[in-house]
Short mmCIF file of N, CA, C and O in Angstrom, two decimals:
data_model
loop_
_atom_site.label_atom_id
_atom_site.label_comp_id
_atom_site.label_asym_id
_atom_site.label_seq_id
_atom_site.Cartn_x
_atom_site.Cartn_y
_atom_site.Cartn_z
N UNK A 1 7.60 19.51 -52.14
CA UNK A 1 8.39 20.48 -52.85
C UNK A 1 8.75 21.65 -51.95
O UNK A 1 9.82 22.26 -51.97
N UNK A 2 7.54 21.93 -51.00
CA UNK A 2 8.07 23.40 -50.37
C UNK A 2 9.20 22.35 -49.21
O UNK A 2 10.21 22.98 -48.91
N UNK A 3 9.14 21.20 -48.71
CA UNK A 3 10.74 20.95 -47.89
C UNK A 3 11.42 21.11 -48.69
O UNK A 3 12.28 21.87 -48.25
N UNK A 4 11.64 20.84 -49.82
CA UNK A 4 13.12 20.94 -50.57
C UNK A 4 13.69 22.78 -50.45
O UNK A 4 14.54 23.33 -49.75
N UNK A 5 12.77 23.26 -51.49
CA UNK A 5 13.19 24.57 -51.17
C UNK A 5 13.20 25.43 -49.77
O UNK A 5 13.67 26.56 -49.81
N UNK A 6 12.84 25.05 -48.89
CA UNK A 6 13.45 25.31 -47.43
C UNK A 6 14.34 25.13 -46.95
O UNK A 6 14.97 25.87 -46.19
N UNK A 7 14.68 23.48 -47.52
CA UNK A 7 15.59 23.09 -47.57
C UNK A 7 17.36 23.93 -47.75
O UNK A 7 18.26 24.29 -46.99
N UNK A 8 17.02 23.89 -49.61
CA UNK A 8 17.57 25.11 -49.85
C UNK A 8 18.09 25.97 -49.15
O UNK A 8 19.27 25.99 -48.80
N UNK A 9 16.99 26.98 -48.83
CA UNK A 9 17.27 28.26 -48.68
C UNK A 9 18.05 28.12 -47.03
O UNK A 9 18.88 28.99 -46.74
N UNK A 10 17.80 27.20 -46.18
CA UNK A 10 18.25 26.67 -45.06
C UNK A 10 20.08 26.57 -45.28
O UNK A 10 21.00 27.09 -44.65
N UNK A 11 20.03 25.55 -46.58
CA UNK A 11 21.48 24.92 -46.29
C UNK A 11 22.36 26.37 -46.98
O UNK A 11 23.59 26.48 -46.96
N UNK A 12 21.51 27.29 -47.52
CA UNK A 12 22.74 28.23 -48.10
C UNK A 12 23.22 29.52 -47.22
O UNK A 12 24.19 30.26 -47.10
N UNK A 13 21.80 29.30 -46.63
CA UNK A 13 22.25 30.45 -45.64
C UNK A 13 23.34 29.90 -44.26
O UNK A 13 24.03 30.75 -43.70
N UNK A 14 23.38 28.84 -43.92
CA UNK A 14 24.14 28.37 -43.27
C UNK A 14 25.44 27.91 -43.51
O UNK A 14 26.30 27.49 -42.74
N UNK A 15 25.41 28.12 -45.18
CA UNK A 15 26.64 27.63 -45.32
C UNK A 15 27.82 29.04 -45.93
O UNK A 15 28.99 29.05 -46.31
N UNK A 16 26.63 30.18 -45.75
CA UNK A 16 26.97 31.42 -45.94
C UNK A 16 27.33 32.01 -45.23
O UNK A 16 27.96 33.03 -45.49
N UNK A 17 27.03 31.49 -43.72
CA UNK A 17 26.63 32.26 -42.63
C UNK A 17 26.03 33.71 -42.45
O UNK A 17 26.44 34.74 -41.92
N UNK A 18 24.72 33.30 -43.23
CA UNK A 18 23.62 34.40 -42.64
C UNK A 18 22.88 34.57 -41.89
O UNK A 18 22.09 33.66 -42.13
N UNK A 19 22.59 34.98 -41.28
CA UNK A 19 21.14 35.34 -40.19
C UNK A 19 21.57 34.21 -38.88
O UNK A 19 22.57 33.49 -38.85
N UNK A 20 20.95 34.29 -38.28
CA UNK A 20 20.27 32.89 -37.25
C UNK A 20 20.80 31.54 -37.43
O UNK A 20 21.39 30.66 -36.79
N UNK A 21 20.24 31.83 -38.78
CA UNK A 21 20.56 30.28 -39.41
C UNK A 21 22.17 29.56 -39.33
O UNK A 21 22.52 28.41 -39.60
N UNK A 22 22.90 30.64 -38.87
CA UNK A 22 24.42 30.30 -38.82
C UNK A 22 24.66 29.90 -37.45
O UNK A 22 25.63 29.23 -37.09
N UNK A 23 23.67 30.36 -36.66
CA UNK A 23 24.11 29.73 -35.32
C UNK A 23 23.00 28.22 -35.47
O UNK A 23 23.45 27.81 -34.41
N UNK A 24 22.44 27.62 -35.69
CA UNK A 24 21.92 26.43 -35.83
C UNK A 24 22.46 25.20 -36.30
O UNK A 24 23.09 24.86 -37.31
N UNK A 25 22.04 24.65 -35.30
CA UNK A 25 23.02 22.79 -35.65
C UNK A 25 22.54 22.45 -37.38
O UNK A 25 21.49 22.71 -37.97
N UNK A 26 23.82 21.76 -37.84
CA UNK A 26 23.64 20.95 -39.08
C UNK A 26 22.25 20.45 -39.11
O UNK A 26 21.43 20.61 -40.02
N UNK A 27 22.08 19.65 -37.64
CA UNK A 27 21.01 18.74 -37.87
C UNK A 27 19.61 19.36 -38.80
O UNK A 27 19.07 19.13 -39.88
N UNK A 28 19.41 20.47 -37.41
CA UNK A 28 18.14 21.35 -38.05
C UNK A 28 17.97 21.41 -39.39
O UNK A 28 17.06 20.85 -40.00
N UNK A 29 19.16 22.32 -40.07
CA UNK A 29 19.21 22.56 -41.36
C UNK A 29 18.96 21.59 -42.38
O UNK A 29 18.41 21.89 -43.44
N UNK A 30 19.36 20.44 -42.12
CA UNK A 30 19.26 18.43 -43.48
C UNK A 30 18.00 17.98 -43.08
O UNK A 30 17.44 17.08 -43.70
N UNK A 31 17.32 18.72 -41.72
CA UNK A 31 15.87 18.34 -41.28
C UNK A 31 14.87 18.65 -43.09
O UNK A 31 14.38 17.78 -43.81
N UNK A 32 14.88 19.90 -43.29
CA UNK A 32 13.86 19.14 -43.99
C UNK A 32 13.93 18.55 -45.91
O UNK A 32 12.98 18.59 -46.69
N UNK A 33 15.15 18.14 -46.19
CA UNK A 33 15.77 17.09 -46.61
C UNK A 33 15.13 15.89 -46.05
O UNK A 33 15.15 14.86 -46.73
N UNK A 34 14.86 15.89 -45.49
CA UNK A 34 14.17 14.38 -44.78
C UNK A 34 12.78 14.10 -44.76
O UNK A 34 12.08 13.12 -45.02
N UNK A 35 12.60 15.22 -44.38
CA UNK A 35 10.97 15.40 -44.56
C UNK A 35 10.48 15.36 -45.94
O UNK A 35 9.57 14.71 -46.46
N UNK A 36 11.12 15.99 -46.28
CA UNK A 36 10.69 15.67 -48.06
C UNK A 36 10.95 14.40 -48.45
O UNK A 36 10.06 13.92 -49.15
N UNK A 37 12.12 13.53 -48.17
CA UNK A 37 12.53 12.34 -48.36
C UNK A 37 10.74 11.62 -48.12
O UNK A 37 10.01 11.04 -48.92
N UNK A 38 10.61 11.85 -47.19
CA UNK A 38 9.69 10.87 -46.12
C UNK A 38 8.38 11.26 -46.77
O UNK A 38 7.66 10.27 -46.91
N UNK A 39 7.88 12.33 -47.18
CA UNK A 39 6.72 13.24 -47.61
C UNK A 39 6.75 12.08 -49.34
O UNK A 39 5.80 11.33 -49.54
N UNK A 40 7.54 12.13 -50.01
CA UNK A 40 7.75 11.42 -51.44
C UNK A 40 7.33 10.11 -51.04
O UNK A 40 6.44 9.54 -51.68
N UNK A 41 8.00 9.47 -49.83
CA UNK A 41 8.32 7.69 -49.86
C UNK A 41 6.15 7.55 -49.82
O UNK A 41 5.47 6.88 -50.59
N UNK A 42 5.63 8.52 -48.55
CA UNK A 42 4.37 8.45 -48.37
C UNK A 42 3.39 8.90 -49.37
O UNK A 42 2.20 8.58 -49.35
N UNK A 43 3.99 9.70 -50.30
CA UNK A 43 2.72 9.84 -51.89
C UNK A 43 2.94 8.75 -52.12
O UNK A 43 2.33 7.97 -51.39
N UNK A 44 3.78 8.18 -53.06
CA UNK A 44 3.72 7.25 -54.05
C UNK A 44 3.56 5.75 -53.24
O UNK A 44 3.17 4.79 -53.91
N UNK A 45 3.79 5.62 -52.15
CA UNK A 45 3.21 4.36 -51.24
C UNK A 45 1.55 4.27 -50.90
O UNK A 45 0.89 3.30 -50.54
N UNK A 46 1.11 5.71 -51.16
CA UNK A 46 -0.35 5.71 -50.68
C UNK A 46 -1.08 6.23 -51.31
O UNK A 46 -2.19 6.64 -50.95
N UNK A 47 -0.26 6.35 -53.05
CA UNK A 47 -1.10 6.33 -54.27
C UNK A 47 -1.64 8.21 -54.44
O UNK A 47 -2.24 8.68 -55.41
N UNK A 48 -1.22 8.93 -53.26
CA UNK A 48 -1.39 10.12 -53.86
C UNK A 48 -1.01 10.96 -54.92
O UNK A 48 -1.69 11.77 -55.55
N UNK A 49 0.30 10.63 -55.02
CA UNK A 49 1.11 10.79 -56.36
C UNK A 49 0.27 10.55 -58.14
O UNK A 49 0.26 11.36 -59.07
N UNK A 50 -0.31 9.23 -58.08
CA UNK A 50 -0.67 8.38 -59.09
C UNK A 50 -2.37 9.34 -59.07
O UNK A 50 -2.84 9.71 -60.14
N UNK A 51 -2.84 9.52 -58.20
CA UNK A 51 -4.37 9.97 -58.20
C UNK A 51 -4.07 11.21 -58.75
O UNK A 51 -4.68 11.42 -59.80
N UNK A 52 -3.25 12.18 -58.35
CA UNK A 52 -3.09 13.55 -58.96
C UNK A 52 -3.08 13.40 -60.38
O UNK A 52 -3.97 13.80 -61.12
N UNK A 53 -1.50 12.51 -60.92
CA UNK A 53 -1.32 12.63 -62.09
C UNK A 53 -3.01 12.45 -62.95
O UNK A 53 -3.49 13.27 -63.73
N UNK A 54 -3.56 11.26 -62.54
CA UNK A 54 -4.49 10.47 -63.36
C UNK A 54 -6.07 11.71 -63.37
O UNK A 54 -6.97 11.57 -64.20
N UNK A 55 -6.11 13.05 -62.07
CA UNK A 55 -6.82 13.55 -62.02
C UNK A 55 -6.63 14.64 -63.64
O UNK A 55 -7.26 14.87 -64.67
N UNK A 56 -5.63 14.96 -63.11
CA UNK A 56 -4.52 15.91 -64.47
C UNK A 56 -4.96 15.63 -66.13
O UNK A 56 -5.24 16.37 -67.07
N UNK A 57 -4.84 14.04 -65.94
CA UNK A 57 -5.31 13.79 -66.98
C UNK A 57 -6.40 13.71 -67.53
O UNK A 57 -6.70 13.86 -68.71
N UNK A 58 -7.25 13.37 -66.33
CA UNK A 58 -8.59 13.44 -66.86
C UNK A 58 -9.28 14.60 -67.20
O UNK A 58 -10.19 14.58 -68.03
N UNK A 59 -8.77 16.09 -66.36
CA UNK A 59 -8.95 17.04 -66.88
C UNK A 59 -8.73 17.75 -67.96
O UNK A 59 -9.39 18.73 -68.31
N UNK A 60 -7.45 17.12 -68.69
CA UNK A 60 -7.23 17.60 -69.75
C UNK A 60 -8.03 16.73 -70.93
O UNK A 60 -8.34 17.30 -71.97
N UNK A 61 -8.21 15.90 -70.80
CA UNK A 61 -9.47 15.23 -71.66
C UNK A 61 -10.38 15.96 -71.89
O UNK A 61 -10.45 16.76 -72.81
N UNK A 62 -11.31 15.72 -70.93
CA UNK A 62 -12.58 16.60 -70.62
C UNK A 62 -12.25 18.19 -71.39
O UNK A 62 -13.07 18.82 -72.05
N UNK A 63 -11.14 18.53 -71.15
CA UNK A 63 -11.56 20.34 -72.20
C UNK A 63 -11.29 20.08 -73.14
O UNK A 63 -11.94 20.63 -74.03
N UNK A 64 -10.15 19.08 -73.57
CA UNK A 64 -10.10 18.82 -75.21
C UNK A 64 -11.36 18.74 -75.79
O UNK A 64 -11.83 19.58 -76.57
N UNK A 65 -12.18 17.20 -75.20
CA UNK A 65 -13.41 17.63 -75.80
C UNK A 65 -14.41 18.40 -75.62
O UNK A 65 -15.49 18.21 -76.19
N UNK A 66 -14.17 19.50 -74.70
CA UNK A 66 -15.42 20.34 -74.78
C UNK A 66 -14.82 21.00 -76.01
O UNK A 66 -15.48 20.92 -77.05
N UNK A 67 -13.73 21.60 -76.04
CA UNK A 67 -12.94 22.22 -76.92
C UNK A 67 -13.70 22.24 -78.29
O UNK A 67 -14.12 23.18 -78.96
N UNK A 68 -13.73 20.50 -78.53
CA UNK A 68 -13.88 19.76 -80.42
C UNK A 68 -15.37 20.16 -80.23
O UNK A 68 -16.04 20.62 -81.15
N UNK A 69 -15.80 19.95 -79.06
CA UNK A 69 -17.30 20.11 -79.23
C UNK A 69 -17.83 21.53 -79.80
O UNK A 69 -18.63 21.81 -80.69
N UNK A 70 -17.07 22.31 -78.93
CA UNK A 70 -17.71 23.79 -79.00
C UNK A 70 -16.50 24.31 -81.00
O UNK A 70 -16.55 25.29 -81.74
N UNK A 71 -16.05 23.61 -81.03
CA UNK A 71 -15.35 23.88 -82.44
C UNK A 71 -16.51 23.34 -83.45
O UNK A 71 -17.02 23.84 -84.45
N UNK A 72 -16.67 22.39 -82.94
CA UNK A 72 -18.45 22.03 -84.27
C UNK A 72 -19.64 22.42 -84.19
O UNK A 72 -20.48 22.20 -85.06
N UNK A 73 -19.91 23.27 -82.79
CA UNK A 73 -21.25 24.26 -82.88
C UNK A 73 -22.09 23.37 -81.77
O UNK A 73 -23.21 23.74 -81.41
N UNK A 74 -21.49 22.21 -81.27
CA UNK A 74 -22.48 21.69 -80.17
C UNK A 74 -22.29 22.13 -78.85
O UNK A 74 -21.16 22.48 -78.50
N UNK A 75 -23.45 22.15 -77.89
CA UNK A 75 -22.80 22.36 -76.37
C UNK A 75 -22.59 21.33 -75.88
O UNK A 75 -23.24 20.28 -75.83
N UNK A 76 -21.04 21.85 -75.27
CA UNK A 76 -20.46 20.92 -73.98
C UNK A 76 -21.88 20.54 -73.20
O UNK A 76 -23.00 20.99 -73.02
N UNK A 77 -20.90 19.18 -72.80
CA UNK A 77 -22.42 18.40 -71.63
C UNK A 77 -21.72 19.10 -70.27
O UNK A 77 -20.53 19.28 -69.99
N UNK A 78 -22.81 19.36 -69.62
CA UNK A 78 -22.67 19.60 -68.46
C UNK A 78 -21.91 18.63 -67.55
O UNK A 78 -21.72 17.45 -67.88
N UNK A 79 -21.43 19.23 -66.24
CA UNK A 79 -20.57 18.53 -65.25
C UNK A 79 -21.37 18.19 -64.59
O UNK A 79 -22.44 18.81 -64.64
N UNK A 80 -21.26 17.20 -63.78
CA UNK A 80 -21.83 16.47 -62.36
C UNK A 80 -21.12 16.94 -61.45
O UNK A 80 -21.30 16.59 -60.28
#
């Protein structure tokens, strides 16, 4: 996510011609467009993507039921 918005802020200022960034090749600027391209293809090929979501979820489990628990007067079980 932070290539994209570098991205961004890269292609507008260059296409604004602000700063520095106006004297710099195209290339530089679609650089990290690519990187992000490449950064995405390597989560979801190497399952980092899928582990986050599934962590996400499991956390939100876990407080729901401490949640119901501590709503009926019992204590949450402790974490490992």
């Amino acid at each position: 996510m932070y290539f994209l918005m570098i991205g961004l802020v890269a292609l507008t200022l260059k296409y604004l011609e602000i700063g520095p960034v106006a004297d710099w090749s195209w290339w530089v600027v679609l650089l990290p467009f690519a990187l992000a391209a490449a950064w995405w293809a390597w989560a979801d090929a190497s399952g980092y993507t899928k582990q986050k979501e599934v962590d996400k979820m499991d956390k939100r489990k876990q407080d729901r039921i401490d949640r119901q628990r501590d709503a009926m007067g019992l204590q949450p079980k402790k974490r490992k």
